[in-house]
Coordinates of C-alpha atoms in Angstrom, one line a residue:
M1 CA 88.4 188.7 147.7
S2 CA 90.5 186.3 149.6
T3 CA 87.6 183.9 149.8
H4 CA 87.0 184.0 146.0
A5 CA 90.8 183.5 145.4
S6 CA 91.0 180.5 147.6
N7 CA 87.9 178.9 145.9
F8 CA 89.5 179.5 142.5
K9 CA 92.7 177.8 143.5
V10 CA 90.9 174.8 144.9
G11 CA 88.8 174.4 141.7
L12 CA 91.9 174.8 139.6
F13 CA 93.8 172.2 141.6
V14 CA 90.8 169.7 141.3
I15 CA 90.6 170.2 137.6
L16 CA 94.4 169.7 137.1
G17 CA 94.2 166.6 139.3
L18 CA 91.4 165.1 137.3
A19 CA 93.2 165.9 134.0
L20 CA 96.4 164.2 135.3
G21 CA 94.4 161.2 136.4
V22 CA 92.6 160.7 133.1
G23 CA 95.9 161.2 131.2
A24 CA 97.7 158.6 133.4
I25 CA 94.9 156.1 132.9
A26 CA 94.9 156.7 129.1
W27 CA 98.7 156.3 129.0
L28 CA 98.6 153.1 131.0
G29 CA 95.9 151.6 128.9
A30 CA 97.6 152.5 125.6
S31 CA 100.9 151.2 126.8
Q32 CA 99.2 147.9 127.9
Y33 CA 97.5 147.6 124.5
L34 CA 100.6 148.3 122.5
K35 CA 102.8 146.2 124.7
G36 CA 104.7 143.8 122.4
A37 CA 103.1 145.2 119.2
E38 CA 105.4 145.6 116.2
K39 CA 104.9 147.2 112.8
Y40 CA 104.9 145.2 109.6
V41 CA 104.2 146.0 106.1
T42 CA 102.6 143.9 103.3
F43 CA 102.1 144.6 99.6
F44 CA 99.1 143.7 97.4
N45 CA 99.0 143.6 93.6
E46 CA 95.2 144.0 93.6
S47 CA 92.4 146.4 94.7
V48 CA 92.1 146.8 98.4
Q49 CA 88.7 148.5 98.2
G50 CA 86.8 148.0 101.5
L51 CA 90.0 148.0 103.6
Q52 CA 90.4 151.0 105.9
N53 CA 92.6 152.4 108.6
D54 CA 92.0 150.6 111.8
S55 CA 90.7 147.5 110.0
T56 CA 91.4 144.3 111.9
V57 CA 94.3 142.0 111.3
R58 CA 93.4 138.4 112.1
Y59 CA 95.3 135.2 112.5
R60 CA 93.0 132.4 111.5
G61 CA 90.0 134.4 112.7
V62 CA 91.6 135.8 115.9
E63 CA 92.3 139.5 116.1
V64 CA 96.0 140.2 116.5
G65 CA 96.5 143.7 115.2
R66 CA 95.2 146.7 113.3
V67 CA 95.8 148.5 110.0
K68 CA 97.6 151.7 110.6
A69 CA 98.1 153.1 107.0
I70 CA 97.2 152.3 103.4
R71 CA 99.1 154.0 100.6
V72 CA 100.6 153.5 97.2
A73 CA 104.0 151.8 97.3
A74 CA 107.2 153.4 96.1
D75 CA 107.0 151.7 92.7
T76 CA 103.5 153.1 92.1
R77 CA 102.5 149.6 91.1
L78 CA 101.6 147.9 94.4
I79 CA 99.5 148.9 97.4
E80 CA 101.4 149.2 100.7
V81 CA 99.5 148.3 103.9
L82 CA 101.2 149.2 107.3
M83 CA 100.1 147.0 110.2
E84 CA 100.7 146.9 113.9
I85 CA 100.6 143.3 115.1
Q86 CA 101.0 141.7 118.5
F87 CA 102.2 138.2 117.7
Q88 CA 105.2 136.2 118.6
G89 CA 107.6 134.7 116.1
D90 CA 109.3 135.8 112.8
L91 CA 106.2 136.8 110.9
S92 CA 108.0 137.6 107.7
K93 CA 109.1 134.0 107.3
E94 CA 106.3 132.1 109.0
L95 CA 103.1 133.9 107.9
V96 CA 101.4 135.0 104.7
A97 CA 98.8 137.8 104.4
Q98 CA 95.6 137.8 102.3
L99 CA 92.6 140.1 101.9
S100 CA 89.4 138.6 103.2
T101 CA 85.8 139.7 103.5
A102 CA 83.6 139.0 106.5
G103 CA 80.4 137.3 105.2
I104 CA 77.6 139.4 103.7
T105 CA 78.7 142.6 105.6
G106 CA 81.4 143.3 103.1
I107 CA 83.9 144.4 105.7
T108 CA 87.4 143.7 104.5
F109 CA 90.2 142.7 106.8
I110 CA 93.7 141.1 106.5
E111 CA 93.8 137.4 107.2
L112 CA 97.2 135.9 108.4
D113 CA 97.9 132.2 108.0
R114 CA 100.9 130.0 108.1
R115 CA 102.7 128.9 105.0
K116 CA 102.1 125.3 103.9
P117 CA 105.1 123.1 103.1
G118 CA 105.9 123.4 99.4
E119 CA 103.4 126.1 98.8
K120 CA 104.1 128.3 95.8
D121 CA 105.2 131.8 96.5
L122 CA 102.5 134.1 95.0
S123 CA 103.7 137.3 96.6
P124 CA 104.5 140.2 94.2
K125 CA 108.2 141.0 93.7
I126 CA 109.6 143.9 95.6
D127 CA 112.3 145.9 93.9
F128 CA 112.7 148.6 96.5
V129 CA 113.7 148.8 100.2
A130 CA 110.8 148.7 102.7
E131 CA 110.8 150.7 105.9
Y132 CA 109.4 147.8 108.0
P133 CA 109.7 144.0 107.9
I134 CA 107.6 142.6 105.0
I135 CA 105.0 139.9 105.4
P136 CA 104.5 138.1 102.1
S137 CA 101.1 138.2 100.6
R138 CA 99.0 136.1 98.2
P139 CA 96.0 136.9 96.0
S140 CA 92.5 136.9 97.6
E141 CA 90.0 134.1 96.8
L142 CA 88.1 136.5 94.5
Q143 CA 91.3 137.4 92.7
R144 CA 92.1 133.8 92.2
I145 CA 88.7 133.1 90.7
V146 CA 89.0 136.0 88.4
S147 CA 92.5 134.9 87.3
T148 CA 91.3 131.4 86.6
L149 CA 88.4 132.6 84.6
D150 CA 90.6 134.9 82.6
S151 CA 93.0 132.0 81.9
V152 CA 90.1 129.8 80.8
M153 CA 88.8 132.5 78.5
Q154 CA 92.2 133.0 76.9
Q155 CA 92.4 129.2 76.2
V156 CA 88.9 129.2 74.8
Q157 CA 89.8 132.1 72.5
T158 CA 92.7 130.0 71.0
I159 CA 90.2 127.2 70.0
N160 CA 89.4 127.3 66.3
F161 CA 85.7 126.6 66.4
K162 CA 85.3 127.2 62.7
M163 CA 87.7 124.4 61.9
M164 CA 86.1 122.1 64.4
G165 CA 82.7 122.8 62.9
E166 CA 84.0 122.0 59.4
R167 CA 85.5 118.7 60.6
L168 CA 82.3 117.8 62.4
D169 CA 80.3 118.5 59.3
K170 CA 82.7 116.3 57.2
A171 CA 82.4 113.5 59.8
L172 CA 78.6 113.6 59.7
Q173 CA 78.7 113.5 55.9
G174 CA 81.0 110.5 56.0
V175 CA 78.6 108.7 58.5
E176 CA 75.6 109.5 56.3
K177 CA 77.4 108.3 53.2
L178 CA 78.4 105.1 55.0
F179 CA 74.9 104.2 56.1
T180 CA 73.4 105.0 52.6
D181 CA 76.1 103.0 50.8
Q182 CA 74.8 100.0 48.9
R183 CA 77.9 98.0 49.8
L184 CA 76.9 98.2 53.5
Q185 CA 73.5 96.7 52.8
V186 CA 75.2 93.9 50.8
T187 CA 77.6 93.3 53.7
M188 CA 74.7 93.1 56.2
E189 CA 73.0 90.6 53.9
R190 CA 76.1 88.5 53.8
I191 CA 76.5 88.6 57.5
A192 CA 72.9 87.4 57.9
D193 CA 73.6 84.5 55.4
A194 CA 76.8 83.7 57.3
S195 CA 74.8 83.5 60.6
V196 CA 72.4 81.0 59.0
K197 CA 75.3 78.9 57.8
V198 CA 76.9 79.0 61.2
D199 CA 73.7 77.6 62.6
E200 CA 73.8 74.8 60.1
L201 CA 77.4 74.1 61.0
V202 CA 76.5 73.8 64.6
G203 CA 73.8 71.4 63.7
R204 CA 76.2 69.3 61.7
V205 CA 78.7 69.2 64.6
N206 CA 75.9 68.2 67.0
R207 CA 75.0 65.3 64.7
V208 CA 78.6 64.2 64.5
L209 CA 78.9 64.3 68.3
N210 CA 75.6 62.5 68.8
Q211 CA 75.7 60.6 72.0
K212 CA 74.0 57.6 70.5
S213 CA 76.7 57.1 67.9
L214 CA 79.4 57.2 70.5
D215 CA 77.5 54.8 72.7
G216 CA 77.2 52.4 69.7
L217 CA 81.0 52.5 69.2
V218 CA 81.6 51.9 72.9
G219 CA 79.1 49.1 72.9
D220 CA 80.8 47.3 70.0
S221 CA 84.2 47.6 71.8
R222 CA 82.7 46.2 74.9
K223 CA 81.1 43.3 72.9
V224 CA 84.5 42.4 71.4
L225 CA 86.2 42.5 74.9
A226 CA 83.5 40.2 76.2
E227 CA 84.0 37.7 73.4
A228 CA 87.8 37.8 74.0
K229 CA 87.2 37.2 77.7
A230 CA 84.9 34.2 76.8
A231 CA 87.6 32.8 74.5
V232 CA 90.2 33.0 77.2
A233 CA 87.8 31.1 79.5
S234 CA 87.2 28.5 76.9
A235 CA 90.9 28.0 76.4
K236 CA 91.3 27.5 80.1
V237 CA 88.6 24.8 80.1
V238 CA 90.2 23.1 77.2
V239 CA 93.6 23.1 78.8
D240 CA 92.2 21.7 82.0
Q241 CA 90.4 19.0 80.0
L242 CA 93.5 18.2 78.1
A243 CA 95.4 17.8 81.3
E244 CA 92.8 15.3 82.5
D245 CA 92.9 13.4 79.3
V246 CA 96.6 13.0 79.5
K247 CA 96.2 11.3 82.8
Q248 CA 93.3 9.0 81.7
M249 CA 94.0 8.3 78.0
D250 CA 96.9 7.2 75.9
L251 CA 99.4 9.9 74.7
G252 CA 98.7 9.4 71.0
N253 CA 95.0 10.0 71.0
T254 CA 95.4 12.8 73.5
G255 CA 97.9 14.5 71.2
K256 CA 95.6 14.3 68.2
R257 CA 92.7 15.7 70.2
A258 CA 94.9 18.4 71.6
G259 CA 96.0 19.3 68.1
R260 CA 92.5 19.6 66.8
L261 CA 91.5 21.6 69.9
F262 CA 94.4 23.9 69.5
E263 CA 93.7 24.4 65.8
G264 CA 90.1 25.3 66.6
L265 CA 91.2 27.6 69.4
E266 CA 93.7 29.2 67.1
Q267 CA 91.1 29.9 64.4
R268 CA 88.6 31.2 66.9
S269 CA 91.2 33.4 68.6
Y270 CA 92.4 34.7 65.2
Q271 CA 88.8 35.5 64.2
L272 CA 88.2 37.3 67.4
A273 CA 91.5 39.2 67.1
L274 CA 90.5 40.3 63.6
E275 CA 87.1 41.5 64.8
A276 CA 88.6 43.3 67.7
Q277 CA 91.2 44.9 65.5
L278 CA 88.6 46.0 63.0
T279 CA 86.4 47.4 65.7
M280 CA 89.3 49.3 67.3
Q281 CA 90.4 50.6 63.9
N282 CA 86.8 51.8 63.2
L283 CA 86.7 53.5 66.6
R284 CA 90.2 55.1 66.0
E285 CA 89.2 56.3 62.5
S286 CA 85.9 57.8 63.9
S287 CA 87.9 59.6 66.6
E288 CA 90.4 60.9 64.1
S289 CA 87.7 62.0 61.8
L290 CA 86.0 63.9 64.6
K291 CA 89.4 65.5 65.6
E292 CA 90.0 66.4 61.9
L293 CA 86.6 68.0 61.6
L294 CA 87.1 70.0 64.8
H295 CA 90.6 71.0 63.6
N296 CA 89.2 72.1 60.3
I297 CA 86.6 74.2 62.0
K298 CA 89.2 75.9 64.2
R299 CA 91.7 76.4 61.4
N300 CA 89.5 77.4 58.5
P301 CA 85.9 78.1 59.7
S302 CA 85.1 80.2 56.6
S303 CA 85.2 77.1 54.4
L304 CA 82.5 75.5 56.5
I305 CA 80.4 78.6 56.7
F306 CA 80.4 79.1 52.9
A307 CA 80.2 75.3 52.2
T308 CA 83.5 75.2 50.4
P309 CA 84.6 71.6 49.7
Q310 CA 87.8 70.6 51.6
P311 CA 90.6 68.6 49.9
T312 CA 90.5 64.9 50.6
S313 CA 93.1 63.8 53.3
P314 CA 95.6 61.0 52.4
R315 CA 93.9 58.7 55.0
Q316 CA 90.5 59.1 53.3
E317 CA 92.1 58.5 49.9
G318 CA 93.6 55.2 51.1
R319 CA 90.4 54.1 52.7
Q320 CA 88.5 54.7 49.4
Q321 CA 91.0 52.7 47.5

């Protein structure tokens, strides 16, 4: 009996020692894992289907905590999610929570991210006191898409498609009436006639600005200048000859010859001056006529297109008289 009793005590002692060792290891591991972890709560105004207890809480893809409880909030409107997070800093002011889905697996988790400067606060309003610090939340990407589509559909519903159809039908009828109107065809014919007259006008202007006519006027002016130059040279020769005669001949005969020479020179110079003046006047009048034609074209082109006679200028009336 004593042998069996001692074996029982030894076995019991070993079992108790193993149990204490396993408990100590479990306690040390749990304390190490939960070291620095704090509880936070966030509220969602949407479905949290797929989110479960012990779902991961990630900060930009890195696991920083776990979901501890999911329940309906005190106002029976929002969904309260209790989290245990191991992260440094004031999470309630620096971070924002959002429901996310991991690829095609459909596993839902809570994604934490930092607030962007100037970002609009989309977290639901809380009108009750929470047990733990609150991390603000924002709608998930799927919820945002659904909200946007809903807003678009509401705006589409406000559009009066019937009125738009009636206006479009009236506009098409107006276009059809315009293209079938006889006045449009007449207008197109007038435009075609005007194009022909414009071509004729361009031909007339080209004839007026013919290079040969201008060359003729320039040639006449050059001829007059050459004759004037020759007259000046002749006068110089006469003066030189007169000076020589004064030296060799008597003063009386020299005076008579000089008088006759000066009279001939005066007549010749007067004739050349008249010719030069007439040529320059013709050149000036031609230039003014050209300027007047171009001015009339610029000021009143319709009169030239439709061949309407222009009133006679005072200069032309004086020339005709």
